[in-house]
PDB file of C-alpha atoms in Angstrom:
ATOM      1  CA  UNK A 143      54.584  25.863 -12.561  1.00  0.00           C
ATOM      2  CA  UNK A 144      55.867  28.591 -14.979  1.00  0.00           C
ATOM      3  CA  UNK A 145      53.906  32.245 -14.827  1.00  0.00           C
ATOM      4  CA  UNK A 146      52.343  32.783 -18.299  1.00  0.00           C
ATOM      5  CA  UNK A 147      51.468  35.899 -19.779  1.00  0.00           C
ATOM      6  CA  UNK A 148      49.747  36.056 -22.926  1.00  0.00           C
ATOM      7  CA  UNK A 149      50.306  38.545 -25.768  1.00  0.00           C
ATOM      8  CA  UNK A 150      47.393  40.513 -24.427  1.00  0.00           C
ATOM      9  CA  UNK A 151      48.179  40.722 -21.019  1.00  0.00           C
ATOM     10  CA  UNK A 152      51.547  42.148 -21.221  1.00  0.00           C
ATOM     11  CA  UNK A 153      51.658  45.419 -19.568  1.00  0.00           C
ATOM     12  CA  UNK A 154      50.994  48.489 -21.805  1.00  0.00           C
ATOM     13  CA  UNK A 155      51.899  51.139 -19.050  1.00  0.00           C
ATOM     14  CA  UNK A 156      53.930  54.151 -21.107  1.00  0.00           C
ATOM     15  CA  UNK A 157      56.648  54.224 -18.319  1.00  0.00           C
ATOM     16  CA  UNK A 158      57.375  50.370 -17.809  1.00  0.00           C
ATOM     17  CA  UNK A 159      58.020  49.693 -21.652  1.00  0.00           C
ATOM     18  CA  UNK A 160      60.286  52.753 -21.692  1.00  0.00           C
ATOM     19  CA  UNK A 161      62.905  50.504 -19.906  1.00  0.00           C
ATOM     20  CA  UNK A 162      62.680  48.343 -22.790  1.00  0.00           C
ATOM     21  CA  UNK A 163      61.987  50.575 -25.600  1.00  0.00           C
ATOM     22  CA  UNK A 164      62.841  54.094 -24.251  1.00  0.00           C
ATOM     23  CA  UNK A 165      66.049  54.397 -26.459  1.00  0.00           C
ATOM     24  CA  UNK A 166      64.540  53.403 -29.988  1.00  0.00           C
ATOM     25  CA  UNK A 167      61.944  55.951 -29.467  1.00  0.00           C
ATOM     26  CA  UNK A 168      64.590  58.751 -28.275  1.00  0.00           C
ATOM     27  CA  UNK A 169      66.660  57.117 -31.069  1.00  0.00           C
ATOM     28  CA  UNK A 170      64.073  57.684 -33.757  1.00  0.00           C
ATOM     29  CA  UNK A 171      63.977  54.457 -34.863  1.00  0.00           C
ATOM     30  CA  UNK A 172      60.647  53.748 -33.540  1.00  0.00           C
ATOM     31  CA  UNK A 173      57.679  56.346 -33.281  1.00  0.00           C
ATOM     32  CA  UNK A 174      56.454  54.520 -30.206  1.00  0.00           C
ATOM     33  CA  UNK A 175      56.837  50.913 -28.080  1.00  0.00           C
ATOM     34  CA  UNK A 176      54.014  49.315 -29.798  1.00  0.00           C
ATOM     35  CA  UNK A 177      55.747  50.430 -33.012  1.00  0.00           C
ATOM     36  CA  UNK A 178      56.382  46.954 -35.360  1.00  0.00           C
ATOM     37  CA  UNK A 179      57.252  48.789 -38.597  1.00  0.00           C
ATOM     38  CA  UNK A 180      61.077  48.921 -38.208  1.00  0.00           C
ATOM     39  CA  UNK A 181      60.586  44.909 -38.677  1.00  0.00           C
ATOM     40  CA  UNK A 182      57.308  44.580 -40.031  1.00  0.00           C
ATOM     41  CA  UNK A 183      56.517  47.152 -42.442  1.00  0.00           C
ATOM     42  CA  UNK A 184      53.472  45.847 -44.446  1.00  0.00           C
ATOM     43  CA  UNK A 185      51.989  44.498 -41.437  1.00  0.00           C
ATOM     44  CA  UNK A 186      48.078  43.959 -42.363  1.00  0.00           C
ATOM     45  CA  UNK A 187      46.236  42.254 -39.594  1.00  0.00           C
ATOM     46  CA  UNK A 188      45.908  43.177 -36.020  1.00  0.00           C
ATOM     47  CA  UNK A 189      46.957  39.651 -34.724  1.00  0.00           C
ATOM     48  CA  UNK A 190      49.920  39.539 -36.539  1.00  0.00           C
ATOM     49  CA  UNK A 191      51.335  42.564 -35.897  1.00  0.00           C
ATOM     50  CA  UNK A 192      50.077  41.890 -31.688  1.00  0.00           C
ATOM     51  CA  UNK A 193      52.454  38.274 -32.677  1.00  0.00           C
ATOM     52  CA  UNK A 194      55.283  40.453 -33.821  1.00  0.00           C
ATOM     53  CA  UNK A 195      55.206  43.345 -31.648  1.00  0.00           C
ATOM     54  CA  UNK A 196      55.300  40.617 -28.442  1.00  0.00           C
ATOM     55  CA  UNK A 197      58.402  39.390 -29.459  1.00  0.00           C
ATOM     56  CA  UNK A 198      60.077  42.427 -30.000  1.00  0.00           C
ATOM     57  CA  UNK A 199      58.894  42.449 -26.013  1.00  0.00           C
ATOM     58  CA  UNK A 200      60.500  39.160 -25.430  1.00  0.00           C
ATOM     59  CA  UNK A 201      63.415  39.653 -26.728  1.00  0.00           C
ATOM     60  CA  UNK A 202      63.794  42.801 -24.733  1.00  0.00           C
ATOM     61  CA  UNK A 203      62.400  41.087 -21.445  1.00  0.00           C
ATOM     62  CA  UNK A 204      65.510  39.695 -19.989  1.00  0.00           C
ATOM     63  CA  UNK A 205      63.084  36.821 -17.931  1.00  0.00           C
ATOM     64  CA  UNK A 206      60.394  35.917 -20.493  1.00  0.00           C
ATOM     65  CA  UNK A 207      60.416  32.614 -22.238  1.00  0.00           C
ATOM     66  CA  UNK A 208      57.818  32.126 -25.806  1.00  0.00           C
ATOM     67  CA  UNK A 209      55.880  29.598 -26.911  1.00  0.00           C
ATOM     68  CA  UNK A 210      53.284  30.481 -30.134  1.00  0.00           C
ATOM     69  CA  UNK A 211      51.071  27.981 -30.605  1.00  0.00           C
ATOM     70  CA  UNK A 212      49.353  27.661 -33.626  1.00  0.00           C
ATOM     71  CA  UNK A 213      46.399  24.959 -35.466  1.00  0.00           C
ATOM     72  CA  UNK A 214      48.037  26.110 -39.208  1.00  0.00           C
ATOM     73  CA  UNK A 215      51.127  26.107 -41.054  1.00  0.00           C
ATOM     74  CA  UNK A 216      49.034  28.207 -43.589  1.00  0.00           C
ATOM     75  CA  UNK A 217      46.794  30.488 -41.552  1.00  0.00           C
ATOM     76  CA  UNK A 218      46.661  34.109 -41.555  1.00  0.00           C
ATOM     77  CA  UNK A 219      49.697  34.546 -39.142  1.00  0.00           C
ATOM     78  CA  UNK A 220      51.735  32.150 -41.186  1.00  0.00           C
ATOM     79  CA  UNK A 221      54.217  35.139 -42.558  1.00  0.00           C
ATOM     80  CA  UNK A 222      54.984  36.072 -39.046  1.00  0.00           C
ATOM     81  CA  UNK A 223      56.584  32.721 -38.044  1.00  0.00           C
ATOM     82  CA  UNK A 224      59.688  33.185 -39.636  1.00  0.00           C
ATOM     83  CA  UNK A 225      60.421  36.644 -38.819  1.00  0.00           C
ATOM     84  CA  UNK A 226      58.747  36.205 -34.732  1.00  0.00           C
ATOM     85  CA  UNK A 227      62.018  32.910 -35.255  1.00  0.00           C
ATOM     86  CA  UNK A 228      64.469  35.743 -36.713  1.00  0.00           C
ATOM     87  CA  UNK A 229      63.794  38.339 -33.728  1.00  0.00           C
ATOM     88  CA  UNK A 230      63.796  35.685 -30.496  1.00  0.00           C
ATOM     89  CA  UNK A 231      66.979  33.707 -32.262  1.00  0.00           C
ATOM     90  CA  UNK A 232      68.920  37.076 -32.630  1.00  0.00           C
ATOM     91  CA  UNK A 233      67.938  37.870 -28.907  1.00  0.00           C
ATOM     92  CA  UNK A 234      68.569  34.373 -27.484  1.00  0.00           C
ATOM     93  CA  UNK A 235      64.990  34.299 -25.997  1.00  0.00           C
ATOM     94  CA  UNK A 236      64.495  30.974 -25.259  1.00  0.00           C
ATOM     95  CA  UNK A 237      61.159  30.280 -27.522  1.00  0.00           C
ATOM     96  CA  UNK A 238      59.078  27.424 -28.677  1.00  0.00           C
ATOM     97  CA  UNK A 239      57.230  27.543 -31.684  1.00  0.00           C
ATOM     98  CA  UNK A 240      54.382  25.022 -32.209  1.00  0.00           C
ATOM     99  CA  UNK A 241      52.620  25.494 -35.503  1.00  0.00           C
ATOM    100  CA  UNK A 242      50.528  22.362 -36.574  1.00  0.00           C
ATOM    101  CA  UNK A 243      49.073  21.136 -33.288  1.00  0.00           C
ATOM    102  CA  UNK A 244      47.960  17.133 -33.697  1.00  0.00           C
ATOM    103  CA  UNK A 245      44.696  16.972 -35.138  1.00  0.00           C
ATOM    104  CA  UNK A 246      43.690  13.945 -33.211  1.00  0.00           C
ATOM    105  CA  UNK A 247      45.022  13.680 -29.495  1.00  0.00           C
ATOM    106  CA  UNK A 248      46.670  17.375 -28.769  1.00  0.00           C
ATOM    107  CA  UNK A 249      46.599  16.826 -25.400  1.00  0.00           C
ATOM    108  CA  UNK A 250      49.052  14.445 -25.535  1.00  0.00           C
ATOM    109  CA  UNK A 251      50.927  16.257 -28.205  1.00  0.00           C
ATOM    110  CA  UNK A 252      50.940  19.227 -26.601  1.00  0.00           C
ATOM    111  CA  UNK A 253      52.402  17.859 -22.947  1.00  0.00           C
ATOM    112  CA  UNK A 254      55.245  15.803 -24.886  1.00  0.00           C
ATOM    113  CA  UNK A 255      56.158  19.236 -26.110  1.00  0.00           C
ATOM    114  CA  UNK A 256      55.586  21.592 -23.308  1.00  0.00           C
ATOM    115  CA  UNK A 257      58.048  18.978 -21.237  1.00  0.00           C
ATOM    116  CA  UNK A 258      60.227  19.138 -24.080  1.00  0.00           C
ATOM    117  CA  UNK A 259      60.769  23.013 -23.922  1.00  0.00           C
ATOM    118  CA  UNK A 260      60.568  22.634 -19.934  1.00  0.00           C
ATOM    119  CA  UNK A 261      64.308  20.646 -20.842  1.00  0.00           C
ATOM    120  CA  UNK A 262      65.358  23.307 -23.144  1.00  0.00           C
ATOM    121  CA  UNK A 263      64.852  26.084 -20.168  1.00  0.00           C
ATOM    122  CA  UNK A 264      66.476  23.965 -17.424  1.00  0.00           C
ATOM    123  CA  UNK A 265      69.381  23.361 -20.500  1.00  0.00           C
ATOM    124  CA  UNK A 266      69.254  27.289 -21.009  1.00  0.00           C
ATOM    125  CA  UNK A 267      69.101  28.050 -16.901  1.00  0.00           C
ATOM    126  CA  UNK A 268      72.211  26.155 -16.877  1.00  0.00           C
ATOM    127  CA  UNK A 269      73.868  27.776 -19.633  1.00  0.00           C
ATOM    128  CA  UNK A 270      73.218  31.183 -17.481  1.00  0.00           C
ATOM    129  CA  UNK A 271      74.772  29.913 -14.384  1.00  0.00           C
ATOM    130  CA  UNK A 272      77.803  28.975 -16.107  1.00  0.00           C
ATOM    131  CA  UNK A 273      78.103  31.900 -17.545  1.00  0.00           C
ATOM    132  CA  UNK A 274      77.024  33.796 -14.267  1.00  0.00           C
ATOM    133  CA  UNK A 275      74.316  35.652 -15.496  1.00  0.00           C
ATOM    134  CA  UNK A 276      71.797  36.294 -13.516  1.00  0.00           C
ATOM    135  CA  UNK A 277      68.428  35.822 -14.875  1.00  0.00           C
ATOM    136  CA  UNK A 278      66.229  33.072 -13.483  1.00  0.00           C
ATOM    137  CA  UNK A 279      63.688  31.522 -14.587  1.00  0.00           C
ATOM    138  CA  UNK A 280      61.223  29.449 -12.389  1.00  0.00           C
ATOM    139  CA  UNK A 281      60.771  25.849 -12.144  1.00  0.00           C
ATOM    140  CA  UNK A 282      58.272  23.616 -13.559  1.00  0.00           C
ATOM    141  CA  UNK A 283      57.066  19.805 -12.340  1.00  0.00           C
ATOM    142  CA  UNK A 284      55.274  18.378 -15.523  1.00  0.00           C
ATOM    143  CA  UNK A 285      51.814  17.586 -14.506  1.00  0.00           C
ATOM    144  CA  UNK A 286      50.897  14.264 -13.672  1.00  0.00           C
ATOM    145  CA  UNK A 287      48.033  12.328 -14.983  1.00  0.00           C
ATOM    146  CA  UNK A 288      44.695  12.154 -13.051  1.00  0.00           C
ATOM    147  CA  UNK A 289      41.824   9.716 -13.491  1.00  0.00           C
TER     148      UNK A 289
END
């Protein structure tokens, strides 16, 4: 029930992530808005710095939720958990961060979890109605078994 955009699919169009990045770049901070080295300055691998530059997105985005799967606690993206944690925590994007999947049944892994972060956004929804914000995010029925 939730709209899912993956790292690749977020829009790269000059003008709509000048809304979100406009005043870094005017700033000088950042050369551009695919620019990770003001919090990633050694980055050496394409997928890690994609990993890092989508949640400097997120945490910009005032309606996007994240969830980074991963198969290793050790794999080559393993230096961007903590610092993808650091940048969503200090935003308050709601994110869930799944980084040694179940080797043997992930499926059922995987839905415990994904209902388990469905909680945390109805929790978080809640929070932003009390505080009157306005930012919603959609709702989700977990899916139900079929045989």
């Amino acid at each position: 029930g939730y709209p899912v955009l993956s790292i690749r699919s977020i829009p790269k169009d000059p003008a709509y992530l000048d809304q979100f990045f406009g005043k870094e770049i005017r700033s000088g901070k950042i050369e551009d808005a695919f620019d990770t080295r003001d919090v990633w300055p050694e980055s050496y691998s394409v997928n890690s710095a994609q990993k890092v530059w989508a949640a400097k997105f997120a945490a910009r985005h005032p309606n996007i939720a994240v969830v980074d799967f991963s198969s290793f606690k050790c794999g080559h993206d393993a230096p961007t958990y903590g610092l993808v944690n650091q940048i969503l925590a200090a935003s308050k994007t709601p994110h869930f961060m799944l980084h040694d999947i179940d080797a043997n049944k992930p499926g059922g892994s995987i839905k415990i979890r994904v209902n388990t972060f469905h909680y945390s956004l109805q929790r978080f929804q809640a929070e932003l109605d009390a505080s009157k914000k306005s930012v919603m995010l959609p709702t989700y029925k977990p899916a139900t078994k079929v045989s």
